[in-house]
Amino acid sequence: MATQYSIQGTTAKGIASSVERGVAEGELAPGDALPPVRKLADDLGVSPGTVATAYKELRGRGLVVTRGRGGTVVAEAPSVASRRPPRMPEGLTDLASGLPDPAFLPVLHPPGEVRPVYGSHRAAPRLAALEELTRAWFRRDGVPAERVTFAHGALDCIARLLSVELRPGDAVAVEDPGFHHLLDLVPALGLRMVPVAVDRAGITPDGLRAALRAGVRAVVFSPRAQCPTGASLTPERRDELGSLLREFPEVLVIEDDYLAELDAPPAPTVAALGPARWAQVRTVSKRLGVDLRWAGLTGDAVTLARHDGRMLMTSGWVSHVLQEIVVRLFSDPEVARLVARGEVAYAERRRALVDALGARGIRAVGATGLNVWVPVRDESAVVNGLRTHGWWVAAGARFRIDAPPAVRITASTLLPDAADRLAADFARVLGDAQATYGG
């Protein structure tokens, strides 16, 4: 535990609040050990049971984890903090954002006139026109879409699904490496993460089988453009996963198809195989605008009803003004052509970088999506080395649990003629690291 921070309190709630305050203010960092129960009880003049109750509350809320003989430590992604990326120094080329190229995002035009209405939209939360467009969007890829609903983005939707289906301490299978915000979200909900390895065809059957047998209550994965590796399900992998999941009908299956395109080829979906409890969520943030906090959701009747019941009690509905904007974008052929041009450009940029790295003996993956994932031995050495050459890439630690080290390079804005320069600098950095660390 950080020596400068002293936990206070005479009740379980007070002790837990003191620890949370220390984490929120940065006085207690991820990995810092809390005092043993009996020692803290003696220091505070309370019973060991009071401290044990406080620690139990902190574990249930995802702030701390217990590591057997290693004691109780602050979680790697505590619920009052997030693994935010370090600030990029000035003068560098940003290849760490994970964001699309603004050149392929449409200009947003809010409705010219929005008249006030009496009361709320809780009785009719979804615009009929957007419901029909959303159903067509899912059905284009073979996803059943008899029922659809909306949320404020993919993470908002996934958080609501997990919070109504699971209880603190339940386990969730997640991709490893995976989407860093999801890896922050799960422990913030007081849930345990069970990592599932990813290869070029998505989450692996062996990894999923182990997670299911370990008792996970839900599994969250991307059917295509997996972040950060760019993996996408093949039909064969989809069938393997579907066969496994049918053996565990009580497990909630959540597909995060965050990069579904208006005109992209169909992606294999486990949802089409009819798991008992399932949902697929799609968002428009990456392709139509990062400020469009809207997502479409389809799934089985019980899952959608629970999602909507919780939403009714909180935000109520997604703004109809925002829904109108999404309807216009979905219906605009010029926007569809712009998105299609972006998809072609992103594919060219990914391939250029993967090929340039490969020509120098550096293995990289990135078949789809906006990023390229490059396994390395020492993330810090590569990130800092590329920084000296003017490049800013993301260390892989934010995206992984048990997966080997790597760096993530956002290729969406990296023009092909710059890919060769980056690859040459990457090779120099690796050469410098080998000379420093002896191979």
Short mmCIF file of C-alpha atoms in Angstrom, two decimals:
data_model
loop_
_atom_site.label_atom_id
_atom_site.label_comp_id
_atom_site.label_asym_id
_atom_site.label_seq_id
_atom_site.Cartn_x
_atom_site.Cartn_y
_atom_site.Cartn_z
CA MET A 1 0.00 0.00 0.00
CA ALA A 2 1.19 3.53 -0.69
CA THR A 3 2.74 4.70 2.59
CA GLN A 4 1.45 8.26 2.26
CA TYR A 5 -2.20 7.18 2.42
CA SER A 6 -3.82 6.19 5.72
CA ILE A 7 -7.16 4.36 5.62
CA GLN A 8 -9.67 5.81 8.08
CA GLY A 9 -13.09 4.83 9.42
CA THR A 10 -14.83 3.14 12.33
CA THR A 11 -17.57 1.37 10.35
CA ALA A 12 -17.44 -0.94 7.34
CA LYS A 13 -18.99 1.74 5.14
CA GLY A 14 -16.58 4.38 6.40
CA ILE A 15 -13.54 2.16 5.79
CA ALA A 16 -14.75 1.27 2.30
CA SER A 17 -15.37 4.94 1.52
CA SER A 18 -11.88 5.83 2.69
CA VAL A 19 -10.32 3.25 0.37
CA GLU A 20 -12.48 4.42 -2.53
CA ARG A 21 -11.46 8.01 -1.90
CA GLY A 22 -7.81 7.00 -1.94
CA VAL A 23 -8.26 5.23 -5.27
CA ALA A 24 -10.23 8.08 -6.81
CA GLU A 25 -7.61 10.64 -5.78
CA GLY A 26 -4.72 8.51 -7.00
CA GLU A 27 -3.27 7.92 -3.54
CA LEU A 28 -3.90 4.20 -3.96
CA ALA A 29 -2.75 2.88 -7.33
CA PRO A 30 -3.69 -0.36 -9.14
CA GLY A 31 -1.75 -3.21 -7.54
CA ASP A 32 -1.23 -1.44 -4.20
CA ALA A 33 -1.81 -3.82 -1.29
CA LEU A 34 -4.30 -3.02 1.46
CA PRO A 35 -3.32 -3.90 5.05
CA PRO A 36 -4.21 -7.38 6.32
CA VAL A 37 -7.61 -7.47 7.98
CA ARG A 38 -6.33 -7.92 11.51
CA LYS A 39 -3.64 -5.25 11.21
CA LEU A 40 -6.05 -2.62 9.90
CA ALA A 41 -8.57 -3.59 12.58
CA ASP A 42 -5.93 -3.05 15.27
CA ASP A 43 -4.86 0.29 13.72
CA LEU A 44 -8.44 1.59 13.59
CA GLY A 45 -9.63 0.08 16.86
CA VAL A 46 -12.44 -1.92 15.24
CA SER A 47 -13.25 -5.61 15.00
CA PRO A 48 -11.72 -7.77 12.24
CA GLY A 49 -15.27 -8.48 11.09
CA THR A 50 -15.83 -4.78 10.37
CA VAL A 51 -12.74 -4.60 8.17
CA ALA A 52 -13.65 -7.90 6.47
CA THR A 53 -17.10 -6.52 5.66
CA ALA A 54 -15.53 -3.37 4.18
CA TYR A 55 -13.18 -5.42 2.01
CA LYS A 56 -16.09 -7.60 0.87
CA GLU A 57 -18.02 -4.51 -0.22
CA LEU A 58 -14.97 -3.20 -2.11
CA ARG A 59 -14.54 -6.56 -3.87
CA GLY A 60 -18.20 -6.65 -4.84
CA ARG A 61 -17.91 -3.20 -6.41
CA GLY A 62 -14.76 -4.08 -8.35
CA LEU A 63 -12.37 -1.76 -6.50
CA VAL A 64 -10.15 -4.47 -5.05
CA VAL A 65 -9.30 -8.11 -5.70
CA THR A 66 -8.03 -10.84 -3.38
CA ARG A 67 -4.96 -12.79 -4.47
CA GLY A 68 -4.78 -15.56 -1.90
CA ARG A 69 -1.56 -15.23 0.04
CA GLY A 70 -0.91 -12.03 -1.89
CA GLY A 71 -3.63 -10.37 0.14
CA THR A 72 -6.14 -7.74 -0.99
CA VAL A 73 -4.94 -5.26 -3.61
CA VAL A 74 -6.42 -2.40 -5.63
CA ALA A 75 -7.85 -3.76 -8.89
CA GLU A 76 -6.04 -3.08 -12.15
CA ALA A 77 -9.10 -1.18 -13.42
CA PRO A 78 -10.97 -0.07 -10.29
CA SER A 79 -14.54 1.13 -10.69
CA VAL A 80 -13.67 4.69 -9.69
CA ALA A 81 -10.93 4.98 -12.30
CA SER A 82 -10.25 3.99 -15.89
CA ARG A 83 -7.17 2.95 -17.80
CA ARG A 84 -6.94 6.22 -19.65
CA PRO A 85 -4.17 6.50 -22.22
CA PRO A 86 -1.23 8.76 -21.45
CA ARG A 87 -1.40 12.23 -22.96
CA MET A 88 0.31 12.40 -26.34
CA PRO A 89 3.29 14.77 -26.41
CA GLU A 90 3.12 17.60 -28.93
CA GLY A 91 4.65 17.18 -32.35
CA LEU A 92 3.98 13.45 -32.76
CA THR A 93 1.86 11.59 -35.31
CA ASP A 94 -1.08 10.09 -33.41
CA LEU A 95 -1.42 6.37 -34.18
CA ALA A 96 -2.88 5.43 -30.80
CA SER A 97 -6.41 6.81 -30.87
CA GLY A 98 -8.34 3.92 -32.42
CA LEU A 99 -10.53 6.50 -34.17
CA PRO A 100 -11.63 6.75 -37.81
CA ASP A 101 -10.31 9.25 -40.32
CA PRO A 102 -12.51 12.37 -40.16
CA ALA A 103 -12.27 12.59 -43.95
CA PHE A 104 -14.70 9.65 -44.16
CA LEU A 105 -17.20 10.90 -41.59
CA PRO A 106 -20.27 12.79 -42.78
CA VAL A 107 -21.10 16.31 -41.67
CA LEU A 108 -23.92 16.13 -39.14
CA HIS A 109 -27.02 18.28 -39.75
CA PRO A 110 -29.41 18.38 -36.79
CA PRO A 111 -33.08 18.89 -37.63
CA GLY A 112 -33.79 22.52 -38.44
CA GLU A 113 -36.80 22.72 -36.15
CA VAL A 114 -37.59 20.72 -33.03
CA ARG A 115 -40.95 21.59 -31.54
CA PRO A 116 -41.60 21.04 -27.83
CA VAL A 117 -43.87 18.17 -26.86
CA TYR A 118 -46.12 17.65 -23.86
CA GLY A 119 -44.76 15.11 -21.36
CA SER A 120 -42.07 12.54 -22.12
CA HIS A 121 -41.33 10.00 -24.83
CA ARG A 122 -41.39 7.02 -22.46
CA ALA A 123 -44.59 5.71 -24.03
CA ALA A 124 -43.05 5.78 -27.53
CA PRO A 125 -39.25 5.82 -27.07
CA ARG A 126 -38.28 4.74 -30.60
CA LEU A 127 -38.98 6.35 -33.95
CA ALA A 128 -40.75 3.88 -36.22
CA ALA A 129 -38.58 4.83 -39.20
CA LEU A 130 -35.37 4.09 -37.29
CA GLU A 131 -36.79 0.82 -35.99
CA GLU A 132 -37.37 -0.36 -39.57
CA LEU A 133 -33.91 0.75 -40.70
CA THR A 134 -32.35 -1.00 -37.72
CA ARG A 135 -34.20 -4.26 -38.43
CA ALA A 136 -32.99 -4.15 -42.03
CA TRP A 137 -29.43 -3.45 -40.84
CA PHE A 138 -29.40 -6.58 -38.69
CA ARG A 139 -31.27 -8.80 -41.15
CA ARG A 140 -28.82 -7.94 -43.93
CA ASP A 141 -26.27 -10.09 -42.06
CA GLY A 142 -28.69 -12.85 -41.14
CA VAL A 143 -29.24 -11.64 -37.57
CA PRO A 144 -32.81 -12.28 -36.35
CA ALA A 145 -34.42 -8.92 -35.69
CA GLU A 146 -38.08 -9.40 -34.84
CA ARG A 147 -37.51 -7.05 -31.92
CA VAL A 148 -35.11 -4.11 -31.75
CA THR A 149 -34.41 -1.40 -29.22
CA PHE A 150 -31.94 1.47 -28.81
CA ALA A 151 -29.26 2.57 -26.34
CA HIS A 152 -26.71 5.34 -25.88
CA GLY A 153 -23.82 3.51 -27.53
CA ALA A 154 -22.47 -0.02 -27.28
CA LEU A 155 -20.92 0.23 -23.82
CA ASP A 156 -24.09 1.77 -22.39
CA CYS A 157 -26.02 -1.16 -23.80
CA ILE A 158 -23.57 -3.84 -22.60
CA ALA A 159 -23.41 -2.31 -19.13
CA ARG A 160 -27.19 -2.40 -18.83
CA LEU A 161 -27.41 -5.99 -20.07
CA LEU A 162 -24.76 -7.21 -17.63
CA SER A 163 -26.19 -5.27 -14.69
CA VAL A 164 -29.70 -6.70 -15.09
CA GLU A 165 -28.57 -10.26 -15.77
CA LEU A 166 -25.64 -10.74 -13.37
CA ARG A 167 -24.83 -10.03 -9.75
CA PRO A 168 -21.56 -8.80 -8.19
CA GLY A 169 -19.03 -11.61 -8.16
CA ASP A 170 -20.44 -13.35 -11.27
CA ALA A 171 -17.98 -14.10 -14.06
CA VAL A 172 -17.97 -12.77 -17.63
CA ALA A 173 -15.91 -14.22 -20.48
CA VAL A 174 -14.10 -11.48 -22.41
CA GLU A 175 -11.67 -11.42 -25.32
CA ASP A 176 -7.98 -11.30 -24.46
CA PRO A 177 -6.63 -9.06 -25.87
CA GLY A 178 -9.84 -7.06 -26.02
CA PHE A 179 -11.54 -3.67 -26.01
CA HIS A 180 -9.95 -1.73 -23.16
CA HIS A 181 -13.14 0.10 -22.15
CA LEU A 182 -14.94 -3.22 -21.75
CA LEU A 183 -12.05 -4.50 -19.63
CA ASP A 184 -12.61 -1.46 -17.40
CA LEU A 185 -16.39 -1.79 -17.39
CA VAL A 186 -16.70 -5.40 -16.23
CA PRO A 187 -14.85 -5.00 -12.92
CA ALA A 188 -16.53 -1.62 -12.41
CA LEU A 189 -19.83 -3.54 -12.30
CA GLY A 190 -18.40 -5.78 -9.59
CA LEU A 191 -18.03 -8.71 -12.02
CA ARG A 192 -15.08 -11.03 -12.57
CA MET A 193 -13.37 -11.28 -15.95
CA VAL A 194 -12.41 -14.64 -17.43
CA PRO A 195 -10.05 -14.05 -20.38
CA VAL A 196 -10.57 -15.99 -23.62
CA ALA A 197 -7.73 -16.09 -26.13
CA VAL A 198 -8.21 -14.64 -29.61
CA ASP A 199 -6.69 -15.81 -32.89
CA ARG A 200 -7.25 -14.70 -36.49
CA ALA A 201 -10.77 -16.21 -36.49
CA GLY A 202 -11.90 -14.60 -33.23
CA ILE A 203 -12.32 -16.09 -29.77
CA THR A 204 -10.97 -19.62 -29.61
CA PRO A 205 -13.19 -22.64 -28.94
CA ASP A 206 -10.76 -24.06 -26.37
CA GLY A 207 -10.69 -20.77 -24.48
CA LEU A 208 -14.47 -20.42 -24.57
CA ARG A 209 -14.95 -24.02 -23.45
CA ALA A 210 -12.72 -23.46 -20.44
CA ALA A 211 -14.57 -20.26 -19.54
CA LEU A 212 -17.97 -21.93 -19.81
CA ARG A 213 -16.86 -24.84 -17.66
CA ALA A 214 -15.52 -22.33 -15.13
CA GLY A 215 -19.08 -21.03 -14.70
CA VAL A 216 -19.23 -17.72 -16.57
CA ARG A 217 -22.71 -16.20 -16.70
CA ALA A 218 -22.13 -14.17 -19.87
CA VAL A 219 -19.73 -13.94 -22.79
CA VAL A 220 -18.98 -10.73 -24.72
CA PHE A 221 -17.15 -10.78 -28.04
CA SER A 222 -16.97 -9.11 -31.45
CA PRO A 223 -17.95 -11.09 -34.56
CA ARG A 224 -15.76 -8.89 -36.78
CA ALA A 225 -13.06 -6.22 -36.62
CA GLN A 226 -12.13 -7.38 -33.12
CA CYS A 227 -10.35 -4.68 -31.15
CA PRO A 228 -7.36 -4.63 -31.08
CA THR A 229 -6.42 -7.54 -33.39
CA GLY A 230 -8.87 -7.10 -36.28
CA ALA A 231 -9.95 -10.75 -36.07
CA SER A 232 -13.29 -11.75 -37.61
CA LEU A 233 -15.31 -14.93 -37.21
CA THR A 234 -15.23 -17.45 -40.04
CA PRO A 235 -18.34 -19.56 -40.69
CA GLU A 236 -16.47 -22.57 -39.31
CA ARG A 237 -15.51 -20.76 -36.12
CA ARG A 238 -19.04 -19.43 -35.74
CA ASP A 239 -20.38 -22.99 -35.91
CA GLU A 240 -17.86 -24.24 -33.34
CA LEU A 241 -18.75 -21.47 -30.91
CA GLY A 242 -22.46 -21.96 -31.46
CA SER A 243 -22.18 -25.67 -30.73
CA LEU A 244 -20.40 -24.94 -27.46
CA LEU A 245 -22.87 -22.27 -26.37
CA ARG A 246 -25.88 -24.51 -26.97
CA GLU A 247 -24.57 -26.72 -24.15
CA PHE A 248 -24.91 -23.76 -21.77
CA PRO A 249 -28.34 -22.23 -22.53
CA GLU A 250 -28.34 -20.15 -19.33
CA VAL A 251 -25.29 -18.13 -20.46
CA LEU A 252 -26.03 -14.72 -22.01
CA VAL A 253 -24.25 -14.27 -25.35
CA ILE A 254 -23.50 -10.64 -26.29
CA GLU A 255 -22.09 -9.87 -29.73
CA ASP A 256 -20.58 -6.39 -29.98
CA ASP A 257 -20.68 -5.74 -33.73
CA TYR A 258 -19.42 -2.18 -33.24
CA LEU A 259 -18.01 -1.84 -36.76
CA ALA A 260 -20.95 -3.15 -38.78
CA GLU A 261 -21.04 -1.34 -42.09
CA LEU A 262 -24.02 -0.10 -44.06
CA ASP A 263 -22.68 -1.87 -47.14
CA ALA A 264 -20.10 -4.32 -45.75
CA PRO A 265 -20.13 -8.07 -46.50
CA PRO A 266 -22.18 -10.17 -44.07
CA ALA A 267 -20.36 -11.27 -40.90
CA PRO A 268 -20.97 -14.72 -39.43
CA THR A 269 -23.06 -14.34 -36.29
CA VAL A 270 -23.66 -16.79 -33.47
CA ALA A 271 -27.06 -15.13 -33.01
CA ALA A 272 -28.24 -16.79 -36.22
CA LEU A 273 -27.72 -20.21 -34.61
CA GLY A 274 -30.40 -19.49 -32.02
CA PRO A 275 -28.82 -19.43 -28.56
CA ALA A 276 -31.42 -19.22 -25.81
CA ARG A 277 -30.19 -15.94 -24.35
CA TRP A 278 -28.48 -13.56 -26.73
CA ALA A 279 -28.13 -9.99 -27.90
CA GLN A 280 -26.25 -8.22 -30.65
CA VAL A 281 -25.45 -4.52 -30.41
CA ARG A 282 -24.37 -2.24 -33.25
CA THR A 283 -23.22 1.34 -33.00
CA VAL A 284 -22.59 4.11 -35.53
CA SER A 285 -19.88 6.00 -33.65
CA LYS A 286 -16.90 4.72 -35.64
CA ARG A 287 -18.38 5.16 -39.07
CA LEU A 288 -20.90 8.00 -38.87
CA GLY A 289 -19.54 10.17 -36.07
CA VAL A 290 -17.94 9.75 -32.67
CA ASP A 291 -20.52 12.10 -31.14
CA LEU A 292 -23.46 9.95 -32.28
CA ARG A 293 -24.15 8.13 -29.03
CA TRP A 294 -26.68 5.73 -30.51
CA ALA A 295 -26.72 1.95 -30.75
CA GLY A 296 -29.22 -0.56 -32.06
CA LEU A 297 -29.87 -3.78 -30.16
CA THR A 298 -31.66 -7.00 -31.02
CA GLY A 299 -31.95 -10.23 -29.07
CA ASP A 300 -34.32 -12.66 -27.42
CA ALA A 301 -37.53 -11.33 -25.91
CA VAL A 302 -36.49 -11.70 -22.25
CA THR A 303 -33.11 -10.02 -22.73
CA LEU A 304 -34.58 -7.03 -24.55
CA ALA A 305 -37.41 -6.67 -22.04
CA ARG A 306 -34.95 -6.56 -19.14
CA HIS A 307 -32.77 -4.03 -20.98
CA ASP A 308 -35.73 -1.76 -21.73
CA GLY A 309 -37.16 -2.11 -18.24
CA ARG A 310 -33.92 -0.85 -16.71
CA MET A 311 -33.60 1.93 -19.29
CA LEU A 312 -37.16 3.05 -18.61
CA MET A 313 -36.20 3.63 -14.98
CA THR A 314 -33.04 5.60 -15.83
CA SER A 315 -32.52 7.65 -19.00
CA GLY A 316 -35.89 6.58 -20.38
CA TRP A 317 -35.12 6.85 -24.09
CA VAL A 318 -32.57 7.98 -26.65
CA SER A 319 -33.15 11.57 -27.76
CA HIS A 320 -35.58 11.73 -30.69
CA VAL A 321 -33.46 14.53 -32.13
CA LEU A 322 -30.50 12.15 -32.23
CA GLN A 323 -32.70 9.42 -33.71
CA GLU A 324 -33.79 11.80 -36.48
CA ILE A 325 -30.15 12.48 -37.36
CA VAL A 326 -29.39 8.75 -37.55
CA VAL A 327 -32.43 8.16 -39.78
CA ARG A 328 -31.20 10.81 -42.21
CA LEU A 329 -27.67 9.38 -42.27
CA PHE A 330 -28.91 5.83 -42.80
CA SER A 331 -31.13 6.98 -45.64
CA ASP A 332 -28.62 9.23 -47.44
CA PRO A 333 -26.94 7.56 -50.46
CA GLU A 334 -24.09 10.10 -50.35
CA VAL A 335 -23.29 9.04 -46.79
CA ALA A 336 -23.34 5.39 -47.84
CA ARG A 337 -20.85 6.14 -50.62
CA LEU A 338 -18.62 8.09 -48.21
CA VAL A 339 -18.62 5.19 -45.74
CA ALA A 340 -17.81 2.75 -48.55
CA ARG A 341 -14.85 4.88 -49.65
CA GLY A 342 -13.62 4.89 -46.08
CA GLU A 343 -13.83 1.11 -45.86
CA VAL A 344 -11.70 0.77 -49.02
CA ALA A 345 -9.16 3.29 -47.70
CA TYR A 346 -8.91 1.60 -44.30
CA ALA A 347 -8.28 -1.78 -45.93
CA GLU A 348 -5.51 -0.31 -48.11
CA ARG A 349 -3.88 1.40 -45.13
CA ARG A 350 -3.97 -1.70 -42.94
CA ARG A 351 -2.52 -3.88 -45.68
CA ALA A 352 0.20 -1.34 -46.46
CA LEU A 353 1.34 -1.29 -42.84
CA VAL A 354 1.13 -5.06 -42.30
CA ASP A 355 3.05 -5.67 -45.54
CA ALA A 356 5.69 -3.05 -44.74
CA LEU A 357 6.26 -4.55 -41.30
CA GLY A 358 6.28 -8.07 -42.73
CA ALA A 359 8.92 -7.10 -45.28
CA ARG A 360 11.19 -6.33 -42.32
CA GLY A 361 10.41 -9.56 -40.51
CA ILE A 362 7.94 -8.01 -38.08
CA ARG A 363 4.75 -10.03 -37.63
CA ALA A 364 1.55 -7.99 -37.40
CA VAL A 365 -2.18 -8.75 -37.64
CA GLY A 366 -5.00 -6.52 -38.80
CA ALA A 367 -7.28 -8.17 -41.34
CA THR A 368 -10.20 -5.83 -40.60
CA GLY A 369 -10.98 -2.76 -38.52
CA LEU A 370 -8.99 0.39 -37.86
CA ASN A 371 -5.93 -1.00 -36.08
CA VAL A 372 -2.92 -3.26 -36.45
CA TRP A 373 -1.70 -5.40 -33.54
CA VAL A 374 2.04 -6.03 -33.36
CA PRO A 375 3.42 -8.55 -30.83
CA VAL A 376 6.62 -7.31 -29.17
CA ARG A 377 8.76 -8.36 -26.23
CA ASP A 378 8.93 -5.00 -24.45
CA GLU A 379 5.99 -2.63 -24.95
CA SER A 380 7.59 0.33 -23.20
CA ALA A 381 10.79 0.07 -25.24
CA VAL A 382 8.83 0.08 -28.50
CA VAL A 383 6.45 2.89 -27.51
CA ASN A 384 9.27 5.10 -26.27
CA GLY A 385 11.52 4.19 -29.18
CA LEU A 386 8.90 5.08 -31.78
CA ARG A 387 8.24 8.30 -29.89
CA THR A 388 11.82 9.39 -30.60
CA HIS A 389 11.06 8.91 -34.31
CA GLY A 390 7.90 11.04 -34.12
CA TRP A 391 5.26 8.28 -33.80
CA TRP A 392 2.77 7.77 -30.95
CA VAL A 393 1.39 4.22 -30.63
CA ALA A 394 -0.55 2.50 -27.85
CA ALA A 395 1.05 0.07 -25.45
CA GLY A 396 -0.86 -3.21 -25.44
CA ALA A 397 -1.15 -3.44 -21.64
CA ARG A 398 -4.45 -1.54 -21.74
CA PHE A 399 -5.97 -4.20 -23.99
CA ARG A 400 -4.87 -7.47 -22.45
CA ILE A 401 -5.15 -9.63 -19.35
CA ASP A 402 -3.04 -12.76 -19.89
CA ALA A 403 -2.20 -12.23 -23.56
CA PRO A 404 1.46 -11.63 -24.54
CA PRO A 405 2.75 -8.05 -24.90
CA ALA A 406 2.12 -6.09 -28.07
CA VAL A 407 1.48 -2.57 -29.34
CA ARG A 408 -1.61 -1.30 -31.14
CA ILE A 409 -1.16 0.97 -34.14
CA THR A 410 -4.18 2.84 -35.49
CA ALA A 411 -3.84 2.65 -39.26
CA SER A 412 -6.99 4.59 -40.17
CA THR A 413 -5.11 7.85 -40.82
CA LEU A 414 -1.75 6.36 -41.85
CA LEU A 415 -1.37 6.88 -45.59
CA PRO A 416 0.35 4.04 -47.46
CA ASP A 417 3.43 6.11 -48.32
CA ALA A 418 3.99 6.73 -44.58
CA ALA A 419 3.62 3.05 -43.68
CA ASP A 420 7.06 2.20 -45.03
CA ARG A 421 8.69 4.96 -42.96
CA LEU A 422 6.94 3.75 -39.83
CA ALA A 423 7.97 0.14 -40.50
CA ALA A 424 11.60 1.19 -41.03
CA ASP A 425 11.55 3.10 -37.74
CA PHE A 426 9.91 0.13 -36.03
CA ALA A 427 12.71 -2.14 -37.23
CA ARG A 428 15.32 0.32 -35.94
CA VAL A 429 13.64 0.41 -32.55
CA LEU A 430 13.60 -3.36 -32.33
CA GLY A 431 17.26 -3.45 -33.32
CA ASP A 432 18.11 -0.96 -30.60
CA ALA A 433 16.16 -2.97 -28.03
CA GLN A 434 17.92 -6.19 -29.04
CA ALA A 435 21.29 -4.54 -28.65
CA THR A 436 20.26 -3.19 -25.25
CA TYR A 437 18.69 -6.33 -23.82
CA GLY A 438 20.87 -8.91 -25.49
CA GLY A 439 18.47 -10.59 -27.86
#
